[in-house]
Coordinates of C-alpha atoms and ligand atoms in Angstrom, one line a residue:
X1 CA -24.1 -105.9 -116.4
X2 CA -20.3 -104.7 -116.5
X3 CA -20.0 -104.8 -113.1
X4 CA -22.1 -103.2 -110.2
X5 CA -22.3 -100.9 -106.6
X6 CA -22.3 -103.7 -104.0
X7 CA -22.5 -101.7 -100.8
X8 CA -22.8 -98.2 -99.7
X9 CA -21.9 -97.5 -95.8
X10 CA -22.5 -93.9 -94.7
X11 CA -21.6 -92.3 -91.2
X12 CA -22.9 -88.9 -90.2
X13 CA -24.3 -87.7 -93.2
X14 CA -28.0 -86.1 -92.8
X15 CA -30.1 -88.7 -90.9
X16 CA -27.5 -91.5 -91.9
X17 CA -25.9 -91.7 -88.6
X18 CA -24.4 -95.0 -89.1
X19 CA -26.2 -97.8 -91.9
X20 CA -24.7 -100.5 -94.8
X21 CA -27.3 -100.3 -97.6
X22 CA -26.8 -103.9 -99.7
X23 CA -27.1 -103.0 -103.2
X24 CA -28.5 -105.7 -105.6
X25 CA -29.3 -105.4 -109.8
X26 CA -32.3 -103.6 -108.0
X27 CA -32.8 -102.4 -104.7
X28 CA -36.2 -100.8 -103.5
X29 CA -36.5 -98.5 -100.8
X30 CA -39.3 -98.1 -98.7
X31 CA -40.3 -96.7 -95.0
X32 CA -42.0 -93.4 -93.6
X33 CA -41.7 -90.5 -95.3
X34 CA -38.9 -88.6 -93.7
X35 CA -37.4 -92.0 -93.2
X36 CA -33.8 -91.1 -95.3
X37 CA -34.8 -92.8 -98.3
X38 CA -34.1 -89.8 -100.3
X39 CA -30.8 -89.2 -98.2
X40 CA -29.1 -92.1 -99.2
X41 CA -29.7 -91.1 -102.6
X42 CA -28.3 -87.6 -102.0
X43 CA -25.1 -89.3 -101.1
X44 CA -24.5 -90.5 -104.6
X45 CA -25.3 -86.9 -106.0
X46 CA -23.0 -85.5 -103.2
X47 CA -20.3 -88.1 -104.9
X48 CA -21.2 -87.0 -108.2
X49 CA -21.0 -83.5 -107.0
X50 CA -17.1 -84.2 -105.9
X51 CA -16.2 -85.5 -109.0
X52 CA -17.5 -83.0 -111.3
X53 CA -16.8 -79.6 -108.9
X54 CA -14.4 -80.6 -105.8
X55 CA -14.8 -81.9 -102.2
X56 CA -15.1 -77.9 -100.7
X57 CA -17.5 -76.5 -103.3
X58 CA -19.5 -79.9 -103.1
X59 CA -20.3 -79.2 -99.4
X60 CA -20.3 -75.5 -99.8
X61 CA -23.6 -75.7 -102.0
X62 CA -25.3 -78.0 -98.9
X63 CA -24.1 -75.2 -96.8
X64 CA -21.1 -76.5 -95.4
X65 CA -19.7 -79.7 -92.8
X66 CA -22.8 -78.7 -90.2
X67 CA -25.6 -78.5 -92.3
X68 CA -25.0 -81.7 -93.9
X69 CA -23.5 -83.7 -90.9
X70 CA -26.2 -85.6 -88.7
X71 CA -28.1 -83.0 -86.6
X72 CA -28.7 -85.4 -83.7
X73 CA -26.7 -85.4 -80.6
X74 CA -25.7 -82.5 -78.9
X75 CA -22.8 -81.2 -80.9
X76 CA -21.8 -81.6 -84.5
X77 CA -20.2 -85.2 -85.1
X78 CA -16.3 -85.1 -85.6
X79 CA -16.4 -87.1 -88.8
X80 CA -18.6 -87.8 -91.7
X81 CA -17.7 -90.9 -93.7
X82 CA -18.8 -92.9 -97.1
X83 CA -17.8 -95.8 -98.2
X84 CA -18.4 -98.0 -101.3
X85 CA -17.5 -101.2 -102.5
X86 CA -18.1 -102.5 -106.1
X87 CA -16.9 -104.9 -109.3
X88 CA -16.4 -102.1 -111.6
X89 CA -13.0 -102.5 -112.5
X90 CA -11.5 -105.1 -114.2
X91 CA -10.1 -107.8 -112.0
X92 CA -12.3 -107.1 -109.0
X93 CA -14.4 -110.0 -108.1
X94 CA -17.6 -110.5 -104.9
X95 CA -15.0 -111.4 -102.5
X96 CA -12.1 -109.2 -103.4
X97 CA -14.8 -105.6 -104.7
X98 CA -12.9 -102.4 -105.5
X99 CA -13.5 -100.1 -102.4
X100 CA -13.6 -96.3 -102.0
X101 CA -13.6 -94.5 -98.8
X102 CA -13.9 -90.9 -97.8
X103 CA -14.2 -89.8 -94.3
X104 CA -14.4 -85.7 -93.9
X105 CA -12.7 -84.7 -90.1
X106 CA -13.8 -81.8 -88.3
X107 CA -12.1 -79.6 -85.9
X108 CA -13.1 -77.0 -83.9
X109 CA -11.0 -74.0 -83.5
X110 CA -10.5 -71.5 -80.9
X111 CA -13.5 -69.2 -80.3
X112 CA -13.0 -65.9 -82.3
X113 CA -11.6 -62.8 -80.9
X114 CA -15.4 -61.7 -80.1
X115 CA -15.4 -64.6 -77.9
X116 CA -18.9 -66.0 -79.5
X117 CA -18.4 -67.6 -83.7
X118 CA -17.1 -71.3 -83.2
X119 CA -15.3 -71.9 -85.8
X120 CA -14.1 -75.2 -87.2
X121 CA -11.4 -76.8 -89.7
X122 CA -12.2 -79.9 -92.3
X123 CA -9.8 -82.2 -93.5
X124 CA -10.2 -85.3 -95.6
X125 CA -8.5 -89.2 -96.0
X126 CA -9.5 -90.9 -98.9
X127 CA -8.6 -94.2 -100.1
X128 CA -9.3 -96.7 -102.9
X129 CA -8.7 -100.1 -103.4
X130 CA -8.2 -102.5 -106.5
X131 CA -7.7 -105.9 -107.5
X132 CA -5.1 -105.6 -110.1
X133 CA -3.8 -108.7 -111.6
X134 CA -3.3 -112.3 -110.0
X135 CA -2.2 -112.1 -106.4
X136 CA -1.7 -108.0 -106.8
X137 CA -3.2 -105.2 -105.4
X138 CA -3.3 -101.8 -105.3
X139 CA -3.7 -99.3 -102.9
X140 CA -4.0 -95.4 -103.2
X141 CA -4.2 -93.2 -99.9
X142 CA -4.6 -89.6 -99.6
X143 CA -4.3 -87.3 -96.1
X144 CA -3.1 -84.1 -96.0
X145 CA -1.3 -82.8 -99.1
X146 CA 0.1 -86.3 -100.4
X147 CA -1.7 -89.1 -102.2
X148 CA 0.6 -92.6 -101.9
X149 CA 0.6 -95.1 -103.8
X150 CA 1.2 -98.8 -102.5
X151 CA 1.3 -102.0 -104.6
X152 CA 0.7 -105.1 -102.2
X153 CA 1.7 -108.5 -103.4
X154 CA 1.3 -111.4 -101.4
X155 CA 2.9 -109.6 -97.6
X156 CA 5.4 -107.2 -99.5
X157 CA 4.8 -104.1 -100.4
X158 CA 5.7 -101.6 -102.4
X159 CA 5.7 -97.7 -102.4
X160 CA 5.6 -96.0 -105.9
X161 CA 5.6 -92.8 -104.2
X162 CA 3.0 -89.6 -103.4
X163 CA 1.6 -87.0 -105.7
X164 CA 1.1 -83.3 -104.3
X165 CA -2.6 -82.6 -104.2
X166 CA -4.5 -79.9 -102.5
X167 CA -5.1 -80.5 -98.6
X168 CA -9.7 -80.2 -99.2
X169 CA -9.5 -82.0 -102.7
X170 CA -10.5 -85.1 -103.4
X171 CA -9.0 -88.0 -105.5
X172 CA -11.8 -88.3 -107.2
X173 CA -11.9 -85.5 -108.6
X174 CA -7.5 -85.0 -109.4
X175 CA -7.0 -88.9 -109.7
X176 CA -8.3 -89.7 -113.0
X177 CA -5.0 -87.6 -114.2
X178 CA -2.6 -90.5 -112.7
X179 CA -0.8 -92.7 -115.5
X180 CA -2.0 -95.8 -116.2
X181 CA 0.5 -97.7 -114.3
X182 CA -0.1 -95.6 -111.0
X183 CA -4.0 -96.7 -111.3
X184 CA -5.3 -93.5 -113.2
X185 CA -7.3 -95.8 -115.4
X186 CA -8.7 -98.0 -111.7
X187 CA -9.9 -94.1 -110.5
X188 CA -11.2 -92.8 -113.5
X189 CA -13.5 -96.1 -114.1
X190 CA -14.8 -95.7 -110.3
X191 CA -15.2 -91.4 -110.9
X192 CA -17.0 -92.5 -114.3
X193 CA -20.0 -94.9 -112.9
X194 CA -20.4 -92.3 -110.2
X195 CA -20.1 -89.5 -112.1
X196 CA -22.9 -90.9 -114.7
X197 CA -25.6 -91.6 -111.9
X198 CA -29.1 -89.8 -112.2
X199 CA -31.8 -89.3 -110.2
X200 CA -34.8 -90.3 -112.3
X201 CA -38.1 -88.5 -111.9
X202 CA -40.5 -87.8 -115.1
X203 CA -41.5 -83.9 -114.7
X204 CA -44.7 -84.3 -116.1
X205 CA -45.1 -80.4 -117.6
X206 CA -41.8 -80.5 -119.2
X207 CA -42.0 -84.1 -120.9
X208 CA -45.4 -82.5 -122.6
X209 CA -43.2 -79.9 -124.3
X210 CA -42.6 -80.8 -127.9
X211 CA -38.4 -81.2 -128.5
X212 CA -36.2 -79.2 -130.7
X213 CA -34.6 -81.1 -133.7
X214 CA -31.4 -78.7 -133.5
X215 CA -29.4 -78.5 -130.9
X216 CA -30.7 -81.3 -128.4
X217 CA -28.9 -84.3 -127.4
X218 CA -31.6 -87.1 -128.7
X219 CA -29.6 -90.4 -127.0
X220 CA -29.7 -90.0 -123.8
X221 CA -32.7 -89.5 -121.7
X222 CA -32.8 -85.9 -119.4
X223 CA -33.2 -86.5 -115.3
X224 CA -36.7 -84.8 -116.0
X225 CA -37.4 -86.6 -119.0
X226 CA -37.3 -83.1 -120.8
X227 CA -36.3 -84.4 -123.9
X228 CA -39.0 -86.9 -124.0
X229 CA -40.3 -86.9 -127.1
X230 CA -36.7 -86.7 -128.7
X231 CA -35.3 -89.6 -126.7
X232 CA -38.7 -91.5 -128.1
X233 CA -37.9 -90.6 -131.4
X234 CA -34.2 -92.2 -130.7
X235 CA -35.9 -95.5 -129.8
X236 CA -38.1 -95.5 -132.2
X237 CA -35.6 -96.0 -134.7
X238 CA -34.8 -99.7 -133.1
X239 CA -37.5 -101.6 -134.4
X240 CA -37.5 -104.3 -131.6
X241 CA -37.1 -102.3 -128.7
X242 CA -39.7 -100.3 -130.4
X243 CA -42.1 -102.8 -130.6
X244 CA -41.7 -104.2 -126.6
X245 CA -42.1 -100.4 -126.1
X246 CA -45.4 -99.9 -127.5
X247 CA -47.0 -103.2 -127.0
X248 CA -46.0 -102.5 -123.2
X249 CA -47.8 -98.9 -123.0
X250 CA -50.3 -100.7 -125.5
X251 CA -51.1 -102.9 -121.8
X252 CA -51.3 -100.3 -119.5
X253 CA -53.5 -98.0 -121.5
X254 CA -56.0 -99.4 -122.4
X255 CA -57.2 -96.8 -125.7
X256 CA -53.5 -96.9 -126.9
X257 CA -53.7 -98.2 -130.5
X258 CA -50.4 -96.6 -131.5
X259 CA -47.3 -94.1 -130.5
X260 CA -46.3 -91.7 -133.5
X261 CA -44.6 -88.4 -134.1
X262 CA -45.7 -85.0 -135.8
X263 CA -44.8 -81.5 -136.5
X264 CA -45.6 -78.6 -134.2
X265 CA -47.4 -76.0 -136.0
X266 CA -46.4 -76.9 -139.5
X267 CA -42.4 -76.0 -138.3
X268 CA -40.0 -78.9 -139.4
X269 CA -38.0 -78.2 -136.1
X270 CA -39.9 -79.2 -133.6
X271 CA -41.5 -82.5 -133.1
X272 CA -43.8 -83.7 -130.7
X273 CA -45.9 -87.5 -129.6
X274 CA -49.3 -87.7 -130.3
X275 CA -51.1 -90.7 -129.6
X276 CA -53.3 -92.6 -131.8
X277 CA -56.3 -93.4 -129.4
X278 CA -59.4 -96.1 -129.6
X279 CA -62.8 -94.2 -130.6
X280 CA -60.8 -90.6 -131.6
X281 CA -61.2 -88.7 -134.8
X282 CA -57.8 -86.8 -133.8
X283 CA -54.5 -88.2 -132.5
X284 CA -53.7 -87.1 -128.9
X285 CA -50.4 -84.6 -128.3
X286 CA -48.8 -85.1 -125.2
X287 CA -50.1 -82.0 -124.1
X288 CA -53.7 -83.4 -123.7
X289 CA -52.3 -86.6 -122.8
X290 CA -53.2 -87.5 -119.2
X291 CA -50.1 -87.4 -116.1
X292 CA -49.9 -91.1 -115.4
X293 CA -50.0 -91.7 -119.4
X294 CA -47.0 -89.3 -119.7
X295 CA -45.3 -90.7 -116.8
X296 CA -45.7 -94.3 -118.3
X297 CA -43.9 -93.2 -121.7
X298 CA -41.3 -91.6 -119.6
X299 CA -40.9 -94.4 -117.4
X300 CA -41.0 -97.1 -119.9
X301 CA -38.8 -94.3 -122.3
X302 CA -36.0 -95.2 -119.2
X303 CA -36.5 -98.5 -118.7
X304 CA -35.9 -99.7 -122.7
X305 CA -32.7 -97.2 -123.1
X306 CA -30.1 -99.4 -124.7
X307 CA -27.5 -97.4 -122.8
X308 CA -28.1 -96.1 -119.6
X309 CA -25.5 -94.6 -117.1
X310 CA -23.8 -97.3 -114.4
X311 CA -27.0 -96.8 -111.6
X312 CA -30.5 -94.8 -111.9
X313 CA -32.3 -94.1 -109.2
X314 CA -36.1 -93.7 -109.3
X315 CA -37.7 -92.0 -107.0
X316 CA -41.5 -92.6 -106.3
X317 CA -41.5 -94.7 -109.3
X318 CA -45.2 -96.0 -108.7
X319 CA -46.4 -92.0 -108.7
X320 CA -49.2 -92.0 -111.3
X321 CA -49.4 -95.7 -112.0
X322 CA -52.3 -97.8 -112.1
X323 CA -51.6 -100.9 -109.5
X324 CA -52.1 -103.3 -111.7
X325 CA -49.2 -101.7 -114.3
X326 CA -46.3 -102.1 -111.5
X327 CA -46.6 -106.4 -112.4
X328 CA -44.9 -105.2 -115.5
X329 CA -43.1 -102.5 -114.0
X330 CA -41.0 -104.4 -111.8
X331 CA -40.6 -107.3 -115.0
X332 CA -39.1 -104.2 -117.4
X333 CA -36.8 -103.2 -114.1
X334 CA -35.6 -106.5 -113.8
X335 CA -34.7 -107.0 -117.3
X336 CA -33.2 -103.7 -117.2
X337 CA -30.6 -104.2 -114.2
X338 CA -28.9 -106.3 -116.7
X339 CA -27.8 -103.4 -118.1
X340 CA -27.6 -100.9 -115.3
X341 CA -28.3 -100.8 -111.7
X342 CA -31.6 -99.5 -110.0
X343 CA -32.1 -97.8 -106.8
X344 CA -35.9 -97.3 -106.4
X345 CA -37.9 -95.4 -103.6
X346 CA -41.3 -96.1 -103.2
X347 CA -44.7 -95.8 -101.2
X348 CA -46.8 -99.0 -102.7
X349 CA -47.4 -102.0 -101.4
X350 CA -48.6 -103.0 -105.1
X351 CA -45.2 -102.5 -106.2
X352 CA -43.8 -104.2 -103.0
X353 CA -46.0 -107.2 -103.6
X354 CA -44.1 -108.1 -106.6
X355 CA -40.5 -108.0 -104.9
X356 CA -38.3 -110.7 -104.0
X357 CA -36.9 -110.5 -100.4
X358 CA -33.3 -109.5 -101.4
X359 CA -34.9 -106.5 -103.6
X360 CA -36.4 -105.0 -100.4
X361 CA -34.9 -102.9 -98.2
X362 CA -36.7 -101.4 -95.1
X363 CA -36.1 -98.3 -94.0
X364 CA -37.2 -96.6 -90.8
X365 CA -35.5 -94.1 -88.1
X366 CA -34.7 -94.1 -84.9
X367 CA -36.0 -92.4 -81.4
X368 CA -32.2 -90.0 -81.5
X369 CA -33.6 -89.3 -85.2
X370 CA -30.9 -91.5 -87.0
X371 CA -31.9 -93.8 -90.1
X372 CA -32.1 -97.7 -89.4
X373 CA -31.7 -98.6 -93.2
X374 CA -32.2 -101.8 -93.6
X375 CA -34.6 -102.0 -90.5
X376 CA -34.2 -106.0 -91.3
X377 CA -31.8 -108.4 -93.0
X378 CA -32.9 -110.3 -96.0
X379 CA -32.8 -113.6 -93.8
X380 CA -35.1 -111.5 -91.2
X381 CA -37.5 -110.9 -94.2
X382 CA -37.2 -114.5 -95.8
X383 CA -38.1 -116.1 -92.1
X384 CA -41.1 -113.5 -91.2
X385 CA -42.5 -114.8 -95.6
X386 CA -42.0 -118.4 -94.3
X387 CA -44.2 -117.9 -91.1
X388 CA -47.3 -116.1 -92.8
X389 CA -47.4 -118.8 -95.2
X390 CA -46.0 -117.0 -98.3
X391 CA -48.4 -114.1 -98.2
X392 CA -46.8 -111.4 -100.3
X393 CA -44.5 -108.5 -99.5
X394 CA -46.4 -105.6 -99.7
X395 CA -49.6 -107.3 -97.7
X396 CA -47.0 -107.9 -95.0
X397 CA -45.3 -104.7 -94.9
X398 CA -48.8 -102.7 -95.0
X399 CA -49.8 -105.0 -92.0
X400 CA -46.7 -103.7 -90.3
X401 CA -45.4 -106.9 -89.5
X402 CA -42.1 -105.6 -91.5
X403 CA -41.7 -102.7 -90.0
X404 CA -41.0 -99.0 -91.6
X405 CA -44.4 -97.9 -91.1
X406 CA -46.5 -95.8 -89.5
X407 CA -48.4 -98.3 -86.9
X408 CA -45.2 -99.9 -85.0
X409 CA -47.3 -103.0 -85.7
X410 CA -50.1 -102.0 -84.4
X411 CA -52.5 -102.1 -87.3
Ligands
ATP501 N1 -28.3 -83.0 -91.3 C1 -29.4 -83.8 -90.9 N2 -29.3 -84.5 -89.8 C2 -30.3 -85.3 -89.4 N3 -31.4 -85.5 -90.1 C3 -31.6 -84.8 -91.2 C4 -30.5 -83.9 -91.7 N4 -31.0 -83.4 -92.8 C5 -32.2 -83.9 -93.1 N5 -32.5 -84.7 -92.1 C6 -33.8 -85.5 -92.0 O1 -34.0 -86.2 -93.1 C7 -35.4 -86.1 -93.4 C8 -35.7 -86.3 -94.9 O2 -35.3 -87.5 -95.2 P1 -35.6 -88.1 -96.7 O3 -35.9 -86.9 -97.6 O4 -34.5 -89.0 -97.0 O5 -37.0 -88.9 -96.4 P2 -37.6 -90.0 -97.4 O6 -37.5 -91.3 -96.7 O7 -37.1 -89.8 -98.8 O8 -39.2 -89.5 -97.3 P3 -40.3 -89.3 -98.4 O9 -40.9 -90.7 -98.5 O10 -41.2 -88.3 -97.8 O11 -39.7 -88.8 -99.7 C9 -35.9 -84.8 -92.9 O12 -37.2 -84.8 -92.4 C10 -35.0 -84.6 -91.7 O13 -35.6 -85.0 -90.5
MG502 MG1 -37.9 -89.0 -100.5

């Protein structure tokens, strides 16, 4: 894959009080519900958010600084901070990863003239950080109204000078204007994978609906998997990726003899799936087809898309399944994260079971109400394998012996 998220650290930011997420081709989430599984995705849709509106209307649609900063403690925390590193650009390497930081300030003003509204005033630093060519770097640092720009060789270096840019916005969202010699193109590729990145969850009701010929965008898969049947129709046109696609639904259902296509109601503009079935006169629209079958098609519809956005996240990917169709789930996710990057909550211990240590983050929370994500290194989680004789993840972490459940252990 051209490059990938390596680590996302978050400070203050819903129940991420303070936790460094490791981020691997595929990284599965799981942990109580309420746990902040869902709220370290949310800080890759606030990112998004920045890039495609601006750092104040980003937080204005949470509800502003205190409704999104972590509600423990007894006042609101003075800072909220994200932090990323990654091999997205060109020249950035494991040990020397592109980095991006934002850390949002708050201050509170004076009480207002009625003596009782605290009110409070945000400001932002923002920096990123790229390998450019041998033995050169680049830095670009924004506080207040000025955005510099330093070139660091080996202990020397070298300000190209600042850029005006308005005190609450955010380079991510101005930067991708910069030249190419002032980094524009370093920004742009880092506001690009984070701009692209989806939250991936099959709304069963709408990937029923037949799709529109006109008008609809037919190559790349909808959040909802609205445009299922059109993206469908896309693949079907690649005959091998069409063939993995059907002999893989062909496994998990068992009456599956075939996936085809037909008018709606004798109109040529609208076309919807119908499946051929074992034992049926009549082929099978997705509208009689049953919610884990529709799921499947929009899963696997994901999983085979020959070009999918930088990181997808899935959440409750299991939701649905049969336990005996994650085996191949997790296969097709691995194969995928060659080309993209997965971020994966779930609830099963099925699913679990097929994981490899480093693909499993714990998450759990904290007596003050602050995520612990990952409740235990990968090391932690190879060792505790080792001593119960290999059994397999998702035995262990039903058993509570891994932690982020509901027993403490206890089962
Ligand atoms: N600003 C905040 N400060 C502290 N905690 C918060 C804040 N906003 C939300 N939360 C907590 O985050 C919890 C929700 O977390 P999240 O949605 O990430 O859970 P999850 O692990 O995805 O659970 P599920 O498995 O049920 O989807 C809420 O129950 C609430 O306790
Ligand atoms: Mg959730």
């Amino acid at each position: 894959m051209p490059g990938r998220l390596l680590e996302l650290h978050v400070e203050n930011f819903r129940s991420l009080r303070d936790v460094t997420v490791p981020l691997g081709p595929l990284t599965v989430l799981v942990g109580p519900n309420g746990a902040g599984k869902s709220n370290v995705l949310e800080v890759f849709d606030l990112l998004a958010d920045i890039i495609r509106t601006d750092l104040q209307p980003a937080l204005d649609t949470r509800g502003g600084f205190d409704e999104v900063a972590f509600w423990g403690g007894n006042k609101p925390p003075t800072s909220m901070r994200i932090h990323l590193k990654a091999t997205w650009t060109t020249n950035s390497t494991l040990n020397a990863p592109d980095e991006y930081g934002l850390t949002i300030r708050r201050r509170s003003l004076p009480a207002n003239r009625d003596g009782k509204r605290l009110t409070y005033a945000l400001s932002r630093e923002e920096s990123f950080a790229f390998k450019r060519r041998q033995g050169r770097g680049r830095r670009i640092k924004i506080t207040g109204e000025e955005a510099r720009i330093l070139d660091v060789r080996a202990g020397e270096s070298k300000d190209s000078g600042s850029f005006g840019i308005r005190r609450l916005s955010s380079g991510l969202s101005t930067l991708p204007r910069l030249g190419p010699s002032d980094g524009g193109d370093e920004v742009t590729r880092v506001a690009d994978r984070l701009s692209s990145f989806r939250v991936f969850d099959v709304d069963v009701a709408a990937a029923r609906q037949p799709t529109r010929l006109r008008g609809t965008d037919f190559a790349t898969l909808s959040p909802h998997a609205e445009n299922l049947a059109g993206f469908l129709i896309h693949l079907s046109g690649r005959e091998e990726t069409w063939n993995d696609l059907v002999a893989d639904a062909r496994t998990v259902l068992p009456h599956l003899e075939n996936i085809e296509f037909e008018e709606v109601g004798g109109s040529t503009d609208q076309l919807t799936v119908v499946l051929r079935e074992r034992g049926l006169r009549r082929l099978t629209p997705l509208a009689y087809a049953s919610y884990g079958t529709v799921r499947l098609l929009g899963l696997l519809a994901l999983l085979y898309d020959p070009n999918p956005p930088a990181f997808t996240c899935i959440e409750e990917i299991d939701h649905g399944l049969h336990p005996q169709a994650l085996e191949l789930v997790v296969q097709r996710l691995r194969e995928a994260a060659e080309r993209t990057q997965f971020i994966v909550a779930t609830h099963s211990p099925a699913l679990v079971n097929r994981l490899r240590p480093e693909e499993f983050v714990v998450c759990d929370r904290d007596e003050d109400g602050a995520s612990i994500i990952p409740a235990l290194t990968v090391d932690e989680v190879k060792e505790i394998v080792e001593e119960s004789g290999e059994q397999p993840l998702g035995e262990l972490w039903f058993s509570g012996v891994l932690g982020g459940d509901l027993t403490g252990g206890e089962l």
